[in-house]
Short mmCIF file of C-alpha atoms and ligand atoms in Angstrom, two decimals:
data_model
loop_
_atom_site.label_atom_id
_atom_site.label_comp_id
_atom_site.label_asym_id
_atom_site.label_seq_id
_atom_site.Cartn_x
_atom_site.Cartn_y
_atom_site.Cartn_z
CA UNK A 1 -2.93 -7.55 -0.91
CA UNK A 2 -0.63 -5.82 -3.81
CA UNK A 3 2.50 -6.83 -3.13
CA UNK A 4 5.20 -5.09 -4.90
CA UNK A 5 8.88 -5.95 -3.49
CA UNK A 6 10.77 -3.13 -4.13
CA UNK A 7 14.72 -3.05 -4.30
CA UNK A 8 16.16 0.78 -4.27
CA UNK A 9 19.17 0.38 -5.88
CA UNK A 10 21.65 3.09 -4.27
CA UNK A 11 24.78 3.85 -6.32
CA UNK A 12 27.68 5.00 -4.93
CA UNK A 13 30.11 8.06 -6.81
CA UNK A 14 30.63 7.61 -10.06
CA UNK A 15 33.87 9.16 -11.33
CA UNK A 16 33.95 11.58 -14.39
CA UNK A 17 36.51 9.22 -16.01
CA UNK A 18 33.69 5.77 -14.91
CA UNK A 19 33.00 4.59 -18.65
CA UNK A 20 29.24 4.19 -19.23
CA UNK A 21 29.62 0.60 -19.85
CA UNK A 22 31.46 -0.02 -16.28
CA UNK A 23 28.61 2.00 -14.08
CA UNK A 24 25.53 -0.38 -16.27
CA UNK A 25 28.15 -3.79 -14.99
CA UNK A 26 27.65 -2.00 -11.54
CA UNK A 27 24.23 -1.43 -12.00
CA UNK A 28 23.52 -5.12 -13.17
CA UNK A 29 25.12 -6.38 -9.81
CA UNK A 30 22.30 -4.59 -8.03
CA UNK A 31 19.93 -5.77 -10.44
CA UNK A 32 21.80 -9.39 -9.59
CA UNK A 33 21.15 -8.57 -5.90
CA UNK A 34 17.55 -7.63 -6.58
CA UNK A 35 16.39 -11.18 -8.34
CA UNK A 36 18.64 -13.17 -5.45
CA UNK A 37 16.07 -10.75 -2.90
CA UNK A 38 12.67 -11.44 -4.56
CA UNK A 39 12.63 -7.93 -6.07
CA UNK A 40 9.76 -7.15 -8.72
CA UNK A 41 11.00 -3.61 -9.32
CA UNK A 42 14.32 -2.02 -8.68
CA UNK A 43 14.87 1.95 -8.70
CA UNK A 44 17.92 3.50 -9.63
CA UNK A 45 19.38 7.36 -9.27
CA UNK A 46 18.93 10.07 -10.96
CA UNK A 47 21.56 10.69 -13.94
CA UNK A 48 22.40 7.23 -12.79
CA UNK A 49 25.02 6.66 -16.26
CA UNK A 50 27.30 9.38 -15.44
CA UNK A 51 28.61 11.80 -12.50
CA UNK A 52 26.94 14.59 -11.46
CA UNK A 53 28.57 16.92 -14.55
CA UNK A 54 26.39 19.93 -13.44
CA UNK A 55 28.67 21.12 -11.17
CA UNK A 56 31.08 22.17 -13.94
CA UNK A 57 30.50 24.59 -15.80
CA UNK A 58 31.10 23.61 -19.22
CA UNK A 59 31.43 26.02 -22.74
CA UNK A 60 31.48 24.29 -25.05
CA UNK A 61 28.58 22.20 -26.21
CA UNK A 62 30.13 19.39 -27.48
CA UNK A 63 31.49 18.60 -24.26
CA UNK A 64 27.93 19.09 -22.98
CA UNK A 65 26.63 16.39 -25.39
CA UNK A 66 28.76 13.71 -23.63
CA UNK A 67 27.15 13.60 -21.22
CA UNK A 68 24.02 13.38 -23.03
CA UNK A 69 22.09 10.09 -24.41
CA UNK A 70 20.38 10.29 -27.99
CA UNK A 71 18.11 7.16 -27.53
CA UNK A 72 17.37 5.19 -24.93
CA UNK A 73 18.05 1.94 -24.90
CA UNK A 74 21.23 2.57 -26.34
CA UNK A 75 24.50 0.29 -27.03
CA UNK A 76 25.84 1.24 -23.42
CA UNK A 77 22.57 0.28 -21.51
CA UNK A 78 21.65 -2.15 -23.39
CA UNK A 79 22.90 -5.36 -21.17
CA UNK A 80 21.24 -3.66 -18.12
CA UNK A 81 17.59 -3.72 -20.26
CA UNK A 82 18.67 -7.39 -21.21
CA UNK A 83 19.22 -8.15 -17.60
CA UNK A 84 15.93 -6.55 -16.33
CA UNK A 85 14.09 -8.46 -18.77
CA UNK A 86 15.74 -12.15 -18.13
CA UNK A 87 15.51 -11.19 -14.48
CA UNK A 88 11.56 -10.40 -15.09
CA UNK A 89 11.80 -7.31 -13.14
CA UNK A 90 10.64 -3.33 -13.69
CA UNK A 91 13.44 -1.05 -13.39
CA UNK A 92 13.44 2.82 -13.14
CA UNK A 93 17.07 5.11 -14.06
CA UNK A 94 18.05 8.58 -14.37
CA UNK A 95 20.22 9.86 -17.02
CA UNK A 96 20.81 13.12 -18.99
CA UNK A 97 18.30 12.99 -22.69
CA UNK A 98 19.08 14.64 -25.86
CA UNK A 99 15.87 14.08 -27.76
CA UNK A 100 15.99 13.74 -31.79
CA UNK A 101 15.10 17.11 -32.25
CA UNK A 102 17.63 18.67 -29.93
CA UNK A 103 16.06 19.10 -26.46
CA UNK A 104 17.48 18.53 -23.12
CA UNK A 105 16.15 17.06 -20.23
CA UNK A 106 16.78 15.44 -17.12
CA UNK A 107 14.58 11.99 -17.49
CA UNK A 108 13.65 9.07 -15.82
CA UNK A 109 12.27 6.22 -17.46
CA UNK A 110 10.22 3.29 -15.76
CA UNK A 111 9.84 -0.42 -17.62
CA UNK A 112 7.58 -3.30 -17.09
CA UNK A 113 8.99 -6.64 -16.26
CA UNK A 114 9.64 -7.46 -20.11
CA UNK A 115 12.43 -3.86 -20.05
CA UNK A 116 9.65 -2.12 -22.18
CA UNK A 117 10.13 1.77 -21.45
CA UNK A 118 6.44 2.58 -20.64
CA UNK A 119 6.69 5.79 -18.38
CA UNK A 120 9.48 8.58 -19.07
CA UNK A 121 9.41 11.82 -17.03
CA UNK A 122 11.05 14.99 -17.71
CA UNK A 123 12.71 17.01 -14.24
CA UNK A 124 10.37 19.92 -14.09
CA UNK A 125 12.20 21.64 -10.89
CA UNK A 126 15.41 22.59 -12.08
CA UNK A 127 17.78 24.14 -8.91
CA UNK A 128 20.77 25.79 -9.44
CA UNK A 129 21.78 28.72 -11.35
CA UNK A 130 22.36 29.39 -15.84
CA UNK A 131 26.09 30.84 -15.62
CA UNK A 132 29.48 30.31 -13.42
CA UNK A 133 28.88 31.91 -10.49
CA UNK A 134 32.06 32.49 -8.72
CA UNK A 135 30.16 33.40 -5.25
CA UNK A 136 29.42 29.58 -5.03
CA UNK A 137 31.94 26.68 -3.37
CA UNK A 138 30.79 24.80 -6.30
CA UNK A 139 28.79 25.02 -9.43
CA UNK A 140 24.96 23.45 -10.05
CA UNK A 141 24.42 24.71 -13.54
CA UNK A 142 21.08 22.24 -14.07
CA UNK A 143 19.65 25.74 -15.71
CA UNK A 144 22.25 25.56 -18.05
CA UNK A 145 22.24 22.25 -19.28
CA UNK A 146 18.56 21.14 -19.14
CA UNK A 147 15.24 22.29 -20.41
CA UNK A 148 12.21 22.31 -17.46
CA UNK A 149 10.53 19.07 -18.37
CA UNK A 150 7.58 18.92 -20.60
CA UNK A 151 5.50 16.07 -19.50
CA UNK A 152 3.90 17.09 -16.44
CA UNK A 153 3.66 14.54 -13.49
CA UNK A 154 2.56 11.29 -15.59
CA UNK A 155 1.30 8.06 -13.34
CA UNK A 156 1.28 5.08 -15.51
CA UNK A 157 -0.78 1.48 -14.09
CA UNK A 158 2.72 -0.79 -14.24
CA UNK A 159 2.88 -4.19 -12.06
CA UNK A 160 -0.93 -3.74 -10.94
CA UNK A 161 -0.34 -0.37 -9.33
CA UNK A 162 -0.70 3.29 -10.15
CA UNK A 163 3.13 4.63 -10.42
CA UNK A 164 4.74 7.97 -10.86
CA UNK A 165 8.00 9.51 -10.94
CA UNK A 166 9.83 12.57 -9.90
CA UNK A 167 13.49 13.81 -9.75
CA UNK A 168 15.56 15.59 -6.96
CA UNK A 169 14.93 18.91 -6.32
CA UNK A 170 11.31 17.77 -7.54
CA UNK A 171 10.69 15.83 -4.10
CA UNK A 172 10.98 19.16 -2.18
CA UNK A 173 7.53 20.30 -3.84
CA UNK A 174 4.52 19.11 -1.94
CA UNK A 175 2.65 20.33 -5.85
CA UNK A 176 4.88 17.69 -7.01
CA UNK A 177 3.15 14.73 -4.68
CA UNK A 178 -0.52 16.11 -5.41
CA UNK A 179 -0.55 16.32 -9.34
CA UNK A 180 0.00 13.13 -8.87
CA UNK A 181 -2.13 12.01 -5.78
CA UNK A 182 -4.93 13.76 -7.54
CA UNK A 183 -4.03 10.68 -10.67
CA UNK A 184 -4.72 7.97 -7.68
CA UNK A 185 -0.95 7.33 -7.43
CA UNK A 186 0.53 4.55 -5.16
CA UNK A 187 4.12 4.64 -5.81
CA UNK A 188 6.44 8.02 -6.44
CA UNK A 189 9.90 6.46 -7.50
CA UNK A 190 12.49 9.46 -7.74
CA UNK A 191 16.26 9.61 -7.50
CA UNK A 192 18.77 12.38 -6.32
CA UNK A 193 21.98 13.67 -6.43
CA UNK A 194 22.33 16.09 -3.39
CA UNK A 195 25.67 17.88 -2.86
CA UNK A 196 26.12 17.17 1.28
CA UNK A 197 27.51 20.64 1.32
CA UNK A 198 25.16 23.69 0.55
CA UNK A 199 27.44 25.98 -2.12
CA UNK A 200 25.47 29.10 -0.20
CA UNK A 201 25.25 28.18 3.32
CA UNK A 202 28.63 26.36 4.14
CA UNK A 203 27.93 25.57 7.71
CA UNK A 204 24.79 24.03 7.27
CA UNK A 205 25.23 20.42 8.47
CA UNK A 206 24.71 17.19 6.60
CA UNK A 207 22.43 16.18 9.36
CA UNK A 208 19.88 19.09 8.11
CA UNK A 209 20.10 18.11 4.42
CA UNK A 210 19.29 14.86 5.59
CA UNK A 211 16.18 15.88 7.16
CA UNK A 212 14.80 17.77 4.69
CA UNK A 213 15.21 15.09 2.20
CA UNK A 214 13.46 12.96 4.19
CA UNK A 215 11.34 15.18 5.65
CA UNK A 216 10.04 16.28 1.95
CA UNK A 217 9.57 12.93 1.43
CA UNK A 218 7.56 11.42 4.40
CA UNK A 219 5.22 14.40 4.22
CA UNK A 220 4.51 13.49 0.04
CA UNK A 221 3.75 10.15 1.26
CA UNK A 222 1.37 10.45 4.38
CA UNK A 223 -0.59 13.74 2.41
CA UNK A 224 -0.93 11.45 -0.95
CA UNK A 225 -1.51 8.34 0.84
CA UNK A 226 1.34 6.37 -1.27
CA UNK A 227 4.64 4.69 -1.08
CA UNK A 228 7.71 7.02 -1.68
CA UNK A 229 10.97 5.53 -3.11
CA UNK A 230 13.87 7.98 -2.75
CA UNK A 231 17.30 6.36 -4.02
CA UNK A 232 20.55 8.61 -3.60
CA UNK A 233 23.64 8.90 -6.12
CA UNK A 234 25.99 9.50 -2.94
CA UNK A 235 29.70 9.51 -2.21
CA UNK A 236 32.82 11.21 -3.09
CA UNK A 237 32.71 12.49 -7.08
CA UNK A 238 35.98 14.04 -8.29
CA UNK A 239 36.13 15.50 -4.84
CA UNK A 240 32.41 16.45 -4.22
CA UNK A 241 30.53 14.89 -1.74
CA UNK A 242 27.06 13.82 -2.01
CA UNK A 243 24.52 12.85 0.73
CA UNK A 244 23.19 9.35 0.57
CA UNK A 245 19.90 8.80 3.08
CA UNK A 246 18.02 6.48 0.40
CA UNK A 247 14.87 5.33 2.21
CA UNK A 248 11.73 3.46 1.02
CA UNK A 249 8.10 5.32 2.95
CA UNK A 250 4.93 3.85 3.29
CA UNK A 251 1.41 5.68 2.76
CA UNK A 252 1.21 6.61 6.62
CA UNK A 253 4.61 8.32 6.23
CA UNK A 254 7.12 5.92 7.91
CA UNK A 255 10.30 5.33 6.51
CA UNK A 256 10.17 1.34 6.37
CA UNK A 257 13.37 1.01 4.79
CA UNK A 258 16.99 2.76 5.16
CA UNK A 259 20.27 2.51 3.27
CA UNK A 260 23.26 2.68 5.95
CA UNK A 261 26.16 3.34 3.68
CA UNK A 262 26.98 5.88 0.65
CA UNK A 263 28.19 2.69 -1.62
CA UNK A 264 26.31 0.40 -3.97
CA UNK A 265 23.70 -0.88 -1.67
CA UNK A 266 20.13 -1.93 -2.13
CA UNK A 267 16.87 -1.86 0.10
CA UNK A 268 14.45 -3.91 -0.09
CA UNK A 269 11.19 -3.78 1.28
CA UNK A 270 7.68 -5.08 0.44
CA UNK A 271 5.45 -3.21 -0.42
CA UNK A 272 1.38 -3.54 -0.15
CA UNK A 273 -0.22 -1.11 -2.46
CA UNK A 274 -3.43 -1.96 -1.09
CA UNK A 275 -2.10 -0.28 2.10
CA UNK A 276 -2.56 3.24 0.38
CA UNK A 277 -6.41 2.69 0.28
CA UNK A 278 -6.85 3.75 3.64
CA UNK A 279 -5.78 7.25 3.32
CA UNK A 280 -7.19 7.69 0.08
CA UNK A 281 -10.76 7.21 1.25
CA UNK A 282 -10.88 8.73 4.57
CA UNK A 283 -8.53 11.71 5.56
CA UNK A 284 -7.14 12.21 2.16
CA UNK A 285 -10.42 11.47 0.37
CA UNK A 286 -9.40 14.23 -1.89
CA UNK A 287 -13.11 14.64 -3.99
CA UNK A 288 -14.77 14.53 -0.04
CA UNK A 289 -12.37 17.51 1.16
CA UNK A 290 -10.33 19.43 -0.79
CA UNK A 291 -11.51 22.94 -1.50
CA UNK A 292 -10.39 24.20 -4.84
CA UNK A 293 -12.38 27.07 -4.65
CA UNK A 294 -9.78 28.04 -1.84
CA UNK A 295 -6.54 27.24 -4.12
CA UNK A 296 -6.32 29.50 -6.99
CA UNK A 297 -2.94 30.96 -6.67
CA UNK A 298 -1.58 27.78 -6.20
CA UNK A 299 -2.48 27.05 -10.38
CA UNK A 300 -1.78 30.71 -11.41
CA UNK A 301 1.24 32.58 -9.34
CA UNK A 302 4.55 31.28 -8.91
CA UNK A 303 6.13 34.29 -6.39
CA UNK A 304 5.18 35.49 -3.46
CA UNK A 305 2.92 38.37 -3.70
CA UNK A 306 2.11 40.25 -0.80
CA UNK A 307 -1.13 42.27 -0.70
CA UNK A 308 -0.60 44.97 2.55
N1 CDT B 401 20.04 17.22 -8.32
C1 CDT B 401 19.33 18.07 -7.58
O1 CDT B 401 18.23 18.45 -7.94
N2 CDT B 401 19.90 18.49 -6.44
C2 CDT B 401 19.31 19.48 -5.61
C3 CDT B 401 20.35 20.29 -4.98
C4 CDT B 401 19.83 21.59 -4.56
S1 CDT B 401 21.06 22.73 -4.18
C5 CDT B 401 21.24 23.62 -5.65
C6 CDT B 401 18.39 18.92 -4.53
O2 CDT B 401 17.31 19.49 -4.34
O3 CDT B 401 18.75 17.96 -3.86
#
């Protein structure tokens, strides 16, 4: 047994005018919650320091840089590394990067238990749109404000287990699940911020977003054979909802864990890693079954192209 309790750390909205240093004191309270639970590693939101800003459209890139962070640890986050590290446990964020030589990215980072940043990972699926688009209820302008991540689908060995990470609209991609399957991964930690209403399809219902969230999820899970940690950003910001539906999935696909509110909340659950060996070495033996010889176009064409 590899037993890896797991706190996902929900956050509730976080206002444009929410000072960095007042979402890390919120942040810290989870951690807080996490130690008082037994939790080794605690996973946090995407762009989990700030609201979601890509639904403005914004000129002028100065304005664009605050939302940005230059280096990571920084003054703001800071207490919440110094908290992970007294509290001895791993922690996993979101947040907007400007690296030194002026790239942007959507990034997670992962620690160990002593707050060492061992794992970052750059979004690679970015939804959305590059310009204002006045046909939309709302703007998501991630094609405007970040660069397609540049790292690939790292797993990193972190608490005695294989981990990986992901972001959002990366969860959706079942390619996403097998890069990093094909590593031997046994945890996929990703956050999210999903508007509950679709800005192109106005009556479809929260209770579909919902699904495919989780749907996406539980199917990465049961075909990888590994746990799936997907922890919401959710609530009313400046006016614009977003779904929570923050769940923690085992390797056989069963959501084992569910957060009931769209506040600060955290799930806990613990987690066996050894319970991914299963899959791994019978159904989803990958080196027994898979047939590359069969998946070419999956490497080497994006679109659809239809051959009648
Ligand atoms: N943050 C993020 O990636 N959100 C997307 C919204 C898609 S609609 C443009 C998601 O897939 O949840």
């Amino acid at each position: 047994m590899r037993e890896i309790v797991i706190g996902g750390a929900q956050m509730g909205a976080i206002q444009k005018a929410d000072t960095r240093e007042a979402v890390v004191d919120r942040m810290i309270v989870l951690l807080d919650q996490a130690k008082a639970a037994g939790c080794d590693l605690v996973v946090y939101p995407e762009l989990a320091l700030t609201t979601f800003f890509p639904r403005w459209f914004i000129d002028n890139q100065s304005e664009v840089d605050f939302w940005f962070e230059n280096e990571m640890p920084n003054a703001a986050t800071a207490p919440l590394f110094a908290a992970a590290k007294k509290a001895q446990i791993a922690i996993s964020f979101g947040y907007a990067e400007r690296t030194q030589d002026g790239h942007y990215y959507n990034t997670s980072v992962l620690t160990d238990r002593d707050a060492n940043i061992i794992g970052t990972y750059r979004k690679v699926h970015l939804p959305g749109h590059s310009e204002y688009d006045p046909e939309r209820s709302f703007q998501h302008l991630e094609k405007r404000y970040f660069e397609p991540g540049n790292l690939g689908f790292p797993v990193w060995k972190n608490l005695n287990a294989r981990m990986g990470m992901c972001i959002c609209n990366d969860r959706r991609w079942p390619e996403v699940y097998r890069e990093m399957g094909l590593q031997g991964v046994e945890l996929v930690m990703l956050g999210y911020n999903t508007p509950t209403v679709n800005s192109q399809l106005s009556d479809e219902g929260i209770e579909q977003r919902l699904y495919h969230s989780e749907l996406s999820m539980t199917a990465g899970a049961y075909q990888n054979a590994t746990w799936v940690v997907g922890i919401a950003k959710a609530g009313l910001e400046d006016g614009h909802p977003l779904m929570a539906g923050s769940i923690i999935v085992d390797p056989n696909g069963y959501v084992v864990a569910r957060a009931s509110s769209e506040v600060d909340e955290l799930v806990v659950h613990a987690c066996d890693m050894d319970a991914c060996t299963f899959g791994k070495t019978t159904i989803f033996d990958f080196g027994r079954h898979r047939r590359i010889e069969h998946y070419q176009r999956i490497g080497t064409q994006a679109g659809v192209v239809i051959n009648d």
